[in-house]
Short mmCIF file of C-alpha atoms in Angstrom, two decimals:
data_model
loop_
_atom_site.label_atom_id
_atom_site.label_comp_id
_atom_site.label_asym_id
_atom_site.label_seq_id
_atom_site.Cartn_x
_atom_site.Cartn_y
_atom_site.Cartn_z
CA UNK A 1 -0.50 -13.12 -5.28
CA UNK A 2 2.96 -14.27 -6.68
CA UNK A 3 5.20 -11.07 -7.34
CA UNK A 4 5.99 -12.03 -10.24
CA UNK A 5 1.86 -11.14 -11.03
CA UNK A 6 1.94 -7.95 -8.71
CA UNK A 7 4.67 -6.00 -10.60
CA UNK A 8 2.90 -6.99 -13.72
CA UNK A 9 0.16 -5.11 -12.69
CA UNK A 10 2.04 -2.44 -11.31
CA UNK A 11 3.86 -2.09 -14.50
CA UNK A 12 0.79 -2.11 -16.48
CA UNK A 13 1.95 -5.11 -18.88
CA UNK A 14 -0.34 -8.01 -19.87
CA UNK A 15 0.77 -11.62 -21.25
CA UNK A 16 4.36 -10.73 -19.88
CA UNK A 17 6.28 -12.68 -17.71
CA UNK A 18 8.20 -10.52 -15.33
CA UNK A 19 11.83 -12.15 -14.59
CA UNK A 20 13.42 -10.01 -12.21
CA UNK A 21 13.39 -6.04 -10.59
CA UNK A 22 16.08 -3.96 -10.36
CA UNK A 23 16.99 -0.46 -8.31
CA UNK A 24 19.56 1.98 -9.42
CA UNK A 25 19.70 4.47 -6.53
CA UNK A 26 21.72 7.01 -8.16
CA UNK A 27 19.18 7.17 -11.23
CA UNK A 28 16.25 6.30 -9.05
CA UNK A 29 14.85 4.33 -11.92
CA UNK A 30 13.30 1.16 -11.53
CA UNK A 31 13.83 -1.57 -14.42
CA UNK A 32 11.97 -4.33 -14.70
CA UNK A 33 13.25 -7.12 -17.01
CA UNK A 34 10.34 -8.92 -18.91
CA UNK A 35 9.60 -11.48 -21.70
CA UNK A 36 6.24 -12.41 -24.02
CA UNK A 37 4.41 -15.10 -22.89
CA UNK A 38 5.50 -17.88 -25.08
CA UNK A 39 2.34 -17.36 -27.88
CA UNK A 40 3.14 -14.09 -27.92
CA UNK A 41 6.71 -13.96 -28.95
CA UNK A 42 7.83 -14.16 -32.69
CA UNK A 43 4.68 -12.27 -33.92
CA UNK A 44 4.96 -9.82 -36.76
CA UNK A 45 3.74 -6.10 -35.35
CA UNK A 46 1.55 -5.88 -38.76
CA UNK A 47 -0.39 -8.86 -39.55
CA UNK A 48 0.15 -10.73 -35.95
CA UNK A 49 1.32 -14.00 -37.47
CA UNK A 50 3.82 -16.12 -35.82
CA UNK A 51 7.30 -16.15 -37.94
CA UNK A 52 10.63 -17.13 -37.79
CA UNK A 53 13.59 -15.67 -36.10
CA UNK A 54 15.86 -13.38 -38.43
CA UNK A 55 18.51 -12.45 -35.78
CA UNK A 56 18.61 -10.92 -32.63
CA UNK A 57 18.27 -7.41 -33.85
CA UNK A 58 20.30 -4.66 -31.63
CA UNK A 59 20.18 -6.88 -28.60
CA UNK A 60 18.26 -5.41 -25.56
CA UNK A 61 16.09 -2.51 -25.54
CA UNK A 62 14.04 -0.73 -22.92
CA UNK A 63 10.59 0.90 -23.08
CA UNK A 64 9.54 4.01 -20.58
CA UNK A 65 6.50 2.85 -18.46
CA UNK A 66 4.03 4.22 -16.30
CA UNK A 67 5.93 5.88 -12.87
CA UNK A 68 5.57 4.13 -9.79
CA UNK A 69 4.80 6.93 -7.16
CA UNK A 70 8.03 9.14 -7.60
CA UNK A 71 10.30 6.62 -9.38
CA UNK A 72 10.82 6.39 -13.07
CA UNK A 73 9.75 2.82 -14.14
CA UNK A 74 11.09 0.88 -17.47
CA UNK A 75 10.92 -1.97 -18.84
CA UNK A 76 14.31 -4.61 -20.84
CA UNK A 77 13.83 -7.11 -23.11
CA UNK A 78 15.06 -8.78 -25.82
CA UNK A 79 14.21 -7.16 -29.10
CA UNK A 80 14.48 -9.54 -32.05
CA UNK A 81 13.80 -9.75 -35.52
CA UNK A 82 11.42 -11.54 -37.24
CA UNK A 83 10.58 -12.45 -41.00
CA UNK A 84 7.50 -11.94 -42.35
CA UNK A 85 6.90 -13.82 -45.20
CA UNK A 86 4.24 -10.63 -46.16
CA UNK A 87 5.67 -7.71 -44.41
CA UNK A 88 9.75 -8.80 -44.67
CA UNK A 89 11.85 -8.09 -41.81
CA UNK A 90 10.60 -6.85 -38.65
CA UNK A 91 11.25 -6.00 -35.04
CA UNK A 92 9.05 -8.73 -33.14
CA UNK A 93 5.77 -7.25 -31.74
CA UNK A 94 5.68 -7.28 -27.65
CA UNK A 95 2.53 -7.25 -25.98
CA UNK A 96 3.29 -4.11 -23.68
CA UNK A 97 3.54 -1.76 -26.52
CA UNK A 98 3.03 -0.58 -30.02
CA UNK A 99 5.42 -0.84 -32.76
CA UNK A 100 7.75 1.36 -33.04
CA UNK A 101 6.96 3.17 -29.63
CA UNK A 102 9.82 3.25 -26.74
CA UNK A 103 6.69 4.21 -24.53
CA UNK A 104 4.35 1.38 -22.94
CA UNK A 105 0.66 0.74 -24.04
CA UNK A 106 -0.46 2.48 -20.67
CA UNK A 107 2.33 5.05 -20.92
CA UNK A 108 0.82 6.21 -24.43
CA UNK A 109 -3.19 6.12 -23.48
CA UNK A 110 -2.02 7.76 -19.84
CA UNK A 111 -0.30 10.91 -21.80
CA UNK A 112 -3.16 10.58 -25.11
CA UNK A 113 -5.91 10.88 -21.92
CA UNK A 114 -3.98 13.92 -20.53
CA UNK A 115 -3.38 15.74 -23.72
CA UNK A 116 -7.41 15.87 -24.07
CA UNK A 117 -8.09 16.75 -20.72
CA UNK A 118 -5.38 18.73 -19.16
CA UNK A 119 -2.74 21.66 -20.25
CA UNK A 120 0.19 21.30 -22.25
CA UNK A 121 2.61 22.49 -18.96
CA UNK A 122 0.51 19.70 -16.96
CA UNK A 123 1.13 16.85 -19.57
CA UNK A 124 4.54 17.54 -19.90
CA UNK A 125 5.73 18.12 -16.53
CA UNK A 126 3.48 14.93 -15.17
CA UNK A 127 4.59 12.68 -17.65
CA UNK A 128 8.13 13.43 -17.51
CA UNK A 129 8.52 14.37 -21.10
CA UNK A 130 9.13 16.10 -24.14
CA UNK A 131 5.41 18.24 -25.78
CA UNK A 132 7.30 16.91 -29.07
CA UNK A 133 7.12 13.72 -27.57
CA UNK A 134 3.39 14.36 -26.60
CA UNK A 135 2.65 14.32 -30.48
CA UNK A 136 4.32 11.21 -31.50
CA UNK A 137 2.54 9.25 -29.21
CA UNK A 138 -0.89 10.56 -30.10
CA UNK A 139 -0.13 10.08 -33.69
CA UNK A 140 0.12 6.22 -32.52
CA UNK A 141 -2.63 6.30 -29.99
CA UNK A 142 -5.30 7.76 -33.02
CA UNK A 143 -3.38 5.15 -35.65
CA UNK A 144 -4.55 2.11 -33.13
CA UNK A 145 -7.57 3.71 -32.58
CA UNK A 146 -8.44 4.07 -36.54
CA UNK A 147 -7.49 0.51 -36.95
CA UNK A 148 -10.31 -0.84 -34.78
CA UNK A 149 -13.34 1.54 -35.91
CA UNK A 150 -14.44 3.02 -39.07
CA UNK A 151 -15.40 7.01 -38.92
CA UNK A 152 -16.48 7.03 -41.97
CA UNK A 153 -19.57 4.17 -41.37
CA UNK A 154 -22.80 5.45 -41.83
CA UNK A 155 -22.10 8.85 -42.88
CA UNK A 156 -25.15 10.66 -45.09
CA UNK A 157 -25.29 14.42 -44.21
CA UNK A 158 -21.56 16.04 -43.82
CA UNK A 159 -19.89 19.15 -43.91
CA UNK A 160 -16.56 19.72 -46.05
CA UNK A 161 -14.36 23.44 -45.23
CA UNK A 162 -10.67 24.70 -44.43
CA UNK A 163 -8.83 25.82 -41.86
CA UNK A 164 -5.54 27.61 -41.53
CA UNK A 165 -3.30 25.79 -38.97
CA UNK A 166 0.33 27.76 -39.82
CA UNK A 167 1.65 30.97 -41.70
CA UNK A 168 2.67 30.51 -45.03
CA UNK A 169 -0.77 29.17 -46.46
CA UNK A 170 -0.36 25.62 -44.26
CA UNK A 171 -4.24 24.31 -44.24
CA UNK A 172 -5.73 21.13 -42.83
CA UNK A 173 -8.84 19.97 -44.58
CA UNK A 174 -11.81 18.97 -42.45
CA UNK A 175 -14.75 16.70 -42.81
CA UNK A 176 -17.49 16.56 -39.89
CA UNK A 177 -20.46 14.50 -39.81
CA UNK A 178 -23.93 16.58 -39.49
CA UNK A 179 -25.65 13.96 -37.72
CA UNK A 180 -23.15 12.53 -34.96
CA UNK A 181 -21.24 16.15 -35.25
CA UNK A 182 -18.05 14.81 -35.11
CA UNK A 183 -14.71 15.29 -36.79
CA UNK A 184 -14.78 12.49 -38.91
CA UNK A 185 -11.78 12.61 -41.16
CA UNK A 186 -8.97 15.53 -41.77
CA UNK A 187 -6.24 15.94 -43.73
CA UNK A 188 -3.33 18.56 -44.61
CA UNK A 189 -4.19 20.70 -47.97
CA UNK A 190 -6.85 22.49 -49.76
CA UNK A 191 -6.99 21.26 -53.18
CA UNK A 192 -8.86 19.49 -55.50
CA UNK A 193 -6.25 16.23 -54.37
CA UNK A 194 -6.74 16.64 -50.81
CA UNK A 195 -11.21 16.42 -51.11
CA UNK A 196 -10.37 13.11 -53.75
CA UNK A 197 -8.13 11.78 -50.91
CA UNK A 198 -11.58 11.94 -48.56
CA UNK A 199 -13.62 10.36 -51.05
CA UNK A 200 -11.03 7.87 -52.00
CA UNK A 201 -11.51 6.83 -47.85
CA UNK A 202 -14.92 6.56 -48.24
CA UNK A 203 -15.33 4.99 -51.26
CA UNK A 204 -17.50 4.53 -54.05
CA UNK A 205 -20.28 2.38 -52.47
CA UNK A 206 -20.49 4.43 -49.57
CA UNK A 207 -20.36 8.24 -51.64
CA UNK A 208 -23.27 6.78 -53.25
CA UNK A 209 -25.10 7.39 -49.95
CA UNK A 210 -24.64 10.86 -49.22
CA UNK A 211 -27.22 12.74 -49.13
CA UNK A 212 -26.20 16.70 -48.30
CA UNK A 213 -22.97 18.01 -48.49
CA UNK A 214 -22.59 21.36 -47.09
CA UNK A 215 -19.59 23.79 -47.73
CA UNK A 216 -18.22 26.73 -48.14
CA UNK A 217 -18.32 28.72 -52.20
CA UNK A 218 -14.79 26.80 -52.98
CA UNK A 219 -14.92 25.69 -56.51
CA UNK A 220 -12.01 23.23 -55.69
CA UNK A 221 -14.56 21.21 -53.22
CA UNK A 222 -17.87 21.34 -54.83
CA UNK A 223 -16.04 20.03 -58.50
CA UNK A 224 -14.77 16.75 -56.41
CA UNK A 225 -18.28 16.61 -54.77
CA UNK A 226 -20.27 16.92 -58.02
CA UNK A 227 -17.51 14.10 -59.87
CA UNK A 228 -17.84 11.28 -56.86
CA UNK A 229 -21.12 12.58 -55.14
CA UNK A 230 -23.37 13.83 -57.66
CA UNK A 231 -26.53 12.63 -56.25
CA UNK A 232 -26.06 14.32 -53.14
CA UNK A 233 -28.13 18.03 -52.64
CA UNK A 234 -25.22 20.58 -52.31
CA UNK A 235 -25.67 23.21 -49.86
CA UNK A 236 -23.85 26.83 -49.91
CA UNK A 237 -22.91 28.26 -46.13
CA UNK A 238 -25.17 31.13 -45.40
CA UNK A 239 -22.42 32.11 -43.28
CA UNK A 240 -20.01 32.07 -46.20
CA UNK A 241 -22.37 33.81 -48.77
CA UNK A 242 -23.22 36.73 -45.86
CA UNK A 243 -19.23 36.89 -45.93
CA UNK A 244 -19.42 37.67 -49.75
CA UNK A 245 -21.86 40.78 -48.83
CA UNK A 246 -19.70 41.70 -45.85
CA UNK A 247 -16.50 42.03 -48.25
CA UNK A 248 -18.83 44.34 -50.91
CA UNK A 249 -19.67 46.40 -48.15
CA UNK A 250 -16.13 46.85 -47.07
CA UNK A 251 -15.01 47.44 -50.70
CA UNK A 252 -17.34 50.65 -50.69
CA UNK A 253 -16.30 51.94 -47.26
CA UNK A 254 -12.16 51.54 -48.21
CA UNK A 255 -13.59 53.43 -51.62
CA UNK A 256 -15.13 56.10 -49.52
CA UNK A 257 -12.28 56.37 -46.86
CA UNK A 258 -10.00 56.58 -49.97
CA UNK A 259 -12.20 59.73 -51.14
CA UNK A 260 -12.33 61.38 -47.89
CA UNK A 261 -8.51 61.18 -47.39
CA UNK A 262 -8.15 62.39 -51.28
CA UNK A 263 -10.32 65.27 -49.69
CA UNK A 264 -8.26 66.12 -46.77
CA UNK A 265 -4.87 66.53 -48.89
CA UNK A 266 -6.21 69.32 -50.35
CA UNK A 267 -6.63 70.83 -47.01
CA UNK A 268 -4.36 73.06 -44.99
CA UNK A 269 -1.97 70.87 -42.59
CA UNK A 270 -2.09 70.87 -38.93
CA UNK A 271 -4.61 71.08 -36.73
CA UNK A 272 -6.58 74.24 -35.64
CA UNK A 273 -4.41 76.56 -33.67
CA UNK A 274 -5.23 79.56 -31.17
CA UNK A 275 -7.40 81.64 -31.90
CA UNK A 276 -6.55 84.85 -33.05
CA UNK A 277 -6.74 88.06 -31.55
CA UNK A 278 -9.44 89.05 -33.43
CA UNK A 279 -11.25 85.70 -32.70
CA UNK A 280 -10.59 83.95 -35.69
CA UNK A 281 -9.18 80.59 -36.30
CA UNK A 282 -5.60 80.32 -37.46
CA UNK A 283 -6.20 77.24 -40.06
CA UNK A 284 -10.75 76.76 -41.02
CA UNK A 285 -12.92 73.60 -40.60
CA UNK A 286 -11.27 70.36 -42.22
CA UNK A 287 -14.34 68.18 -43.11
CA UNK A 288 -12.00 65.62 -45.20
CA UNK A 289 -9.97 64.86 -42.31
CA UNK A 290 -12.56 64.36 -39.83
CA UNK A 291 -14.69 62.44 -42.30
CA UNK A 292 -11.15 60.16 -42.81
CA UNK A 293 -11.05 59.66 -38.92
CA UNK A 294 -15.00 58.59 -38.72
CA UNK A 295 -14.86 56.75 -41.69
CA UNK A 296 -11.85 54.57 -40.18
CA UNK A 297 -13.77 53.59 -36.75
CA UNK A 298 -16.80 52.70 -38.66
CA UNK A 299 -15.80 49.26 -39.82
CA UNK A 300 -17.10 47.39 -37.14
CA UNK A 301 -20.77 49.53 -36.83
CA UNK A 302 -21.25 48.50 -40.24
CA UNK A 303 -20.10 44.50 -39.80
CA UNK A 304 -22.06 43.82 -37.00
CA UNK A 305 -25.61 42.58 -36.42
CA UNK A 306 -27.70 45.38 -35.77
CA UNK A 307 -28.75 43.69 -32.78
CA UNK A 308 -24.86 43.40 -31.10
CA UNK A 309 -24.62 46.98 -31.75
CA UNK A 310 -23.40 49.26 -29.26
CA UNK A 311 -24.78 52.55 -28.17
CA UNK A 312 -21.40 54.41 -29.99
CA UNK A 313 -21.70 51.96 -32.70
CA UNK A 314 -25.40 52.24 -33.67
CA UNK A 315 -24.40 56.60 -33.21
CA UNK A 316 -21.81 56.02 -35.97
CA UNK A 317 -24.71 54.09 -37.88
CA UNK A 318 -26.75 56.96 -37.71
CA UNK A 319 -23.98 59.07 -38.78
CA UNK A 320 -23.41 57.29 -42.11
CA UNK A 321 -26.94 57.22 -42.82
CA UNK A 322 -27.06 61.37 -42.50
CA UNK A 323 -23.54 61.74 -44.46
CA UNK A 324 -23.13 59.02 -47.20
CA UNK A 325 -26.13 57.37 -48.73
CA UNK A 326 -24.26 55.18 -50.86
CA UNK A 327 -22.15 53.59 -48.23
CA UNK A 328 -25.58 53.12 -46.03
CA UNK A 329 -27.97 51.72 -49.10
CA UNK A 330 -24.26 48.72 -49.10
CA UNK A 331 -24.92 48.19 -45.50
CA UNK A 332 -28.92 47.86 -46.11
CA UNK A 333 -28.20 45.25 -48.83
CA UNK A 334 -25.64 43.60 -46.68
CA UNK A 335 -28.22 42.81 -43.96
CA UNK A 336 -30.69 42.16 -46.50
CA UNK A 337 -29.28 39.08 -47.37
CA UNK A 338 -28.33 38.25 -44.24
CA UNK A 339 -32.39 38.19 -43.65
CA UNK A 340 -33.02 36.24 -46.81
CA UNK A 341 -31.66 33.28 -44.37
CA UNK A 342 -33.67 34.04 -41.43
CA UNK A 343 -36.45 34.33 -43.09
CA UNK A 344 -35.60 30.98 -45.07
CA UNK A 345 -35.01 29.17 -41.15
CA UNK A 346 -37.99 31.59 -39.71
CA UNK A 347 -40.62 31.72 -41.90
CA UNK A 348 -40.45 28.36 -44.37
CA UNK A 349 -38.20 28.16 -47.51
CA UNK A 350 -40.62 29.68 -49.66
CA UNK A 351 -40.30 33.18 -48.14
CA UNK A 352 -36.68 32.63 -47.97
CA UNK A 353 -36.08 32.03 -51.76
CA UNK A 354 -38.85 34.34 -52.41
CA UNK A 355 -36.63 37.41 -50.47
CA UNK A 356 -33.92 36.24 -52.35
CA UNK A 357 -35.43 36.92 -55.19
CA UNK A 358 -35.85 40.46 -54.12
CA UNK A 359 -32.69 41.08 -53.10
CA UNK A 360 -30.88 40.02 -55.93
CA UNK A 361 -33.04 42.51 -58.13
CA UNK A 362 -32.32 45.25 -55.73
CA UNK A 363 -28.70 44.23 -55.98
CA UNK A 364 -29.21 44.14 -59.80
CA UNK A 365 -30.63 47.91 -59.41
CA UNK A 366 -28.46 49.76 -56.97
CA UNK A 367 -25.49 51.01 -58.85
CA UNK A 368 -22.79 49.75 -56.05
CA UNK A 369 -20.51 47.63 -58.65
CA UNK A 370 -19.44 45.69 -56.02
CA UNK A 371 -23.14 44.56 -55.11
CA UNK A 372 -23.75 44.06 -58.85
CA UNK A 373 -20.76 41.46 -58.92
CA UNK A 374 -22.10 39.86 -55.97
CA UNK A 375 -25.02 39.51 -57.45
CA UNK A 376 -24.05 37.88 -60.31
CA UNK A 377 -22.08 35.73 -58.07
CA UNK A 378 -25.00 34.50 -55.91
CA UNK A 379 -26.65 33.60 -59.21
CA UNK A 380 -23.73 31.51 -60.06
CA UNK A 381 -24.13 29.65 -56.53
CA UNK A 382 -28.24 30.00 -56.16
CA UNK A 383 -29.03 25.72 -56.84
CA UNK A 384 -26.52 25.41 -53.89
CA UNK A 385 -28.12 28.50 -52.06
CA UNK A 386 -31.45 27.55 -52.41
CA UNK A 387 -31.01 24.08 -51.46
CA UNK A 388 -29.74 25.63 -47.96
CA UNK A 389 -32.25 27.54 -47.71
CA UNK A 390 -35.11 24.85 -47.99
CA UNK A 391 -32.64 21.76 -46.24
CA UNK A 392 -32.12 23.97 -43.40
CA UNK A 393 -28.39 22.92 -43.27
CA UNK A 394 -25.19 25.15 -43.18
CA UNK A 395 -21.83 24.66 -42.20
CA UNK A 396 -22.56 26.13 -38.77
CA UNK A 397 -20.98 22.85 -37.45
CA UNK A 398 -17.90 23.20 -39.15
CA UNK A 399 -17.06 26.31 -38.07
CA UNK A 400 -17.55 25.34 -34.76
CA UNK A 401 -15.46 22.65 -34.89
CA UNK A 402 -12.66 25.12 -36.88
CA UNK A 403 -12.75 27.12 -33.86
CA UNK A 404 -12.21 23.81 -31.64
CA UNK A 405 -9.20 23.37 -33.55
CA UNK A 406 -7.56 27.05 -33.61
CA UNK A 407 -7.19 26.43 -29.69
CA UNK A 408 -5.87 23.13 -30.50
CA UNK A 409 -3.73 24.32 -32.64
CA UNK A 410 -2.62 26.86 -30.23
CA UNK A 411 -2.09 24.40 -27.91
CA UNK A 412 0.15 22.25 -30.39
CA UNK A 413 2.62 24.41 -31.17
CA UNK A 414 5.44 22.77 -30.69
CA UNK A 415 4.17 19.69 -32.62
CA UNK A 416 6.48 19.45 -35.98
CA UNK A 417 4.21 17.56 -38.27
CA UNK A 418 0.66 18.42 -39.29
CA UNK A 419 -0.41 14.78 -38.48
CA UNK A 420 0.32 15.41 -34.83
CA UNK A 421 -2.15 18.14 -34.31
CA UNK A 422 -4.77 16.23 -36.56
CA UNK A 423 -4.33 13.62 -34.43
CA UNK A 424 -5.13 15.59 -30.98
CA UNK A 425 -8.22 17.02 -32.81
CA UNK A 426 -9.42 13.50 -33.55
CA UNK A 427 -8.96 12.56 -30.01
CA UNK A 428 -10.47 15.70 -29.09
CA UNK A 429 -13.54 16.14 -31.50
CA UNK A 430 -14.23 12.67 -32.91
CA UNK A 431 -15.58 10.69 -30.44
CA UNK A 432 -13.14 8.19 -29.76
CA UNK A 433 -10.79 8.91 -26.68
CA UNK A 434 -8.27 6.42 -24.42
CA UNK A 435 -9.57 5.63 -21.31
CA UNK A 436 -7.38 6.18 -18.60
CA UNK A 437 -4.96 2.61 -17.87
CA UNK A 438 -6.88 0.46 -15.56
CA UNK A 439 -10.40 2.47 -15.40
CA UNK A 440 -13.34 0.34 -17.11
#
């Protein structure tokens, strides 16, 4: 093999002609200088077409390649201009790397492969570089990746929800596919713009052919649904509308805390002291604040399954139940909705819809205001309720995936652009993902 050949392969370029090597001991960098093959020079980086020479740009320029064994490796070349008669002027495409990347092809799939499979520390120190640097070259990797397949083919059953990436309200929109159960698109936002932006993707033909859509209660994505996807059956998250009955319930145990601590101000201050020598107590019995201090460590007993109870918690159940039968009778209906969906996935649809149908008259009856507005609520939702209940389908997915992407996005920070971190979760969660240079 003709060296010229070997440190192309080293190097990781292809259709490159490799002039000459050079050492720099004091650097320890290698740098190899390089040309296109003749058919590959003068190309435009958009459209690929040969053009004409504009000028010779800012001379030479190098790119960072892959290392070889302990040695930092780059390569020189010319960097001209071209002019495009579609896309104006340009810097000439070069086959060893991506426009507008001063990494090589193998340099970005190397560090997009590591970012997937390894820890930020390992990346970073492995590659040599910057976590900031990390981002931008995923952002490219996932750009040449969209460019050569289509996410959005075939899709019929998906699931549309939010999730918080930053403080200060910063959301990322997400879109995953109920039948591959992938990511298939995201975006940052949660508006009414940012769902038309998805649907403006997939366009008309192909939002003709949706089928379900599941989400969350958000007015802002069922509108753009029911404008560009009308046909398709709309399903409500059960997990979302057990949510709504877990915030009622909470709204009468803060109004029942609130009572017990309006309770203990009347009370004497302090806590009980000595007894006396007589054998009396120097302050009496303080129900308010002990009902205060039970009240505040009953949250979770009353937010959790009954069957992820603990031994304390399911105690503290029982103690509610003995002490306020209001707050209990909001728990009851809490889990009684919650069990309109298992009996909907259990038993058939029919007994699902038909316990709905029950609970929203015992909601109707109880006197809990909070349980009478969610009733009224449900009511507002039940076509998109019902139709989970007898599809079967909920957003289960989504959330999982939303969860996939809060440890991504813990594992981003650092990354200064929203599009960086969508970018590792499309590497990460939709199915497409660099193979390592040289591995087939």
């Amino acid at each position: 093999m003709r060296s010229g050949r070997l440190w192309a392969r080293l190097l990781g370029v292809e259709k490159t002609t490799v002039e000459r090597v050079e050492y720099d001991e004091q650097t320890s960098v290698v740098t190899a200088h390089v040309k296109p093959h003749e058919r590959e020079r003068r190309r435009c980086p958009r459209c690929r077409r040969r053009c004409p020479v504009y000028d010779r740009g800012e001379g030479r320029r190098r790119w960072r390649a892959l290392d070889l064994g302990t040695l930092v490796a780059e390569l020189e070349a010319d960097a001209p201009r071209i002019e495009c008669p579609e896309h104006g002027v340009l810097v000439a495409a070069v086959p060893w790397a991506r426009h507008h990347a001063g990494h090589t092809r193998f340099f970005d799939d190397q560090v997009a492969w590591l970012a997937v499979q390894t820890s930020k520390t390992a990346v970073t120190r492995l590659m040599r570089i910057a976590w900031r640097t990390v981002g931008a070259i995923i952002t490219r990797v996932v750009a040449d990746l969209d460019a050569g397949v289509d996410r959005l083919e075939g899709l019929r059953r998906i699931g549309i929800d939010e999730i918080s990436y930053k403080k200060g309200q910063r959301y990322i929109t997400v879109v995953v596919d109920h039948d591959t159960r992938r990511l298939v698109w995201a975006a940052p936002g949660r508006d009414r713009v940012t769902v038309r932006a998805f649907f403006d993707a997939l366009g008309a033909e192909r939002s003709a052919l949706l089928t379900h859509v599941s989400a969350d209660g958000a007015d802002w994505i069922a509108y753009v649904v029911g404008k560009r996807a009308p046909q398709a059956i709309r399903c409500a998250d059960a997990f979302h509308v057990v949510s709504w009955a877990t915030e009622a319930l909470d709204v009468v145990r803060r109004q029942a805390l609130n009572d017990a601590r309006a309770l203990a101000r009347t009370e004497p201050k302090g806590r009980p002291g000595r007894p006396r020598k007589d054998g009396t107590q120097a302050s009496g019995p303080r129900p308010g604040h002990e009902r205060t201090r039970a009240l505040r460590h009953a949250r979770y007993a009353l937010w959790k399954n009954p069957e992820n109870l603990t031994s304390t918690q399911q105690a503290k159940l029982e103690w509610v139940a003995t002490t306020d039968p209001l707050l209990h009778r909001a728990y009851l209906l809490k889990e009684g909705l919650r069990t309109v969906f298992v009996l909907g996935h259990r038993d058939g649809p029919d007994d699902g819809i038909d316990a709905l149908d029950r609970w929203l008259a015992w909601a109707a009856r109880s006197r809990i205001p909070a349980f009478v507005d969610l009733g009224r609520k449900i009511r507002r939702h039940r076509p998109q309720i019902e139709a989970a209940i007898r599809e079967d389908l909920s957003n289960a997915l989504v959330e999982s995936t939303n969860t996939k992407i809060r440890v991504l996005t813990r594992v981003a920070f650092g990354f200064h652009s929203a599009e960086a971190l969508i970018a590792l979760a499309m590497l990460s969660l939709g199915g497409y993902r660099p193979d390592l240079p040289g591995r087939t």
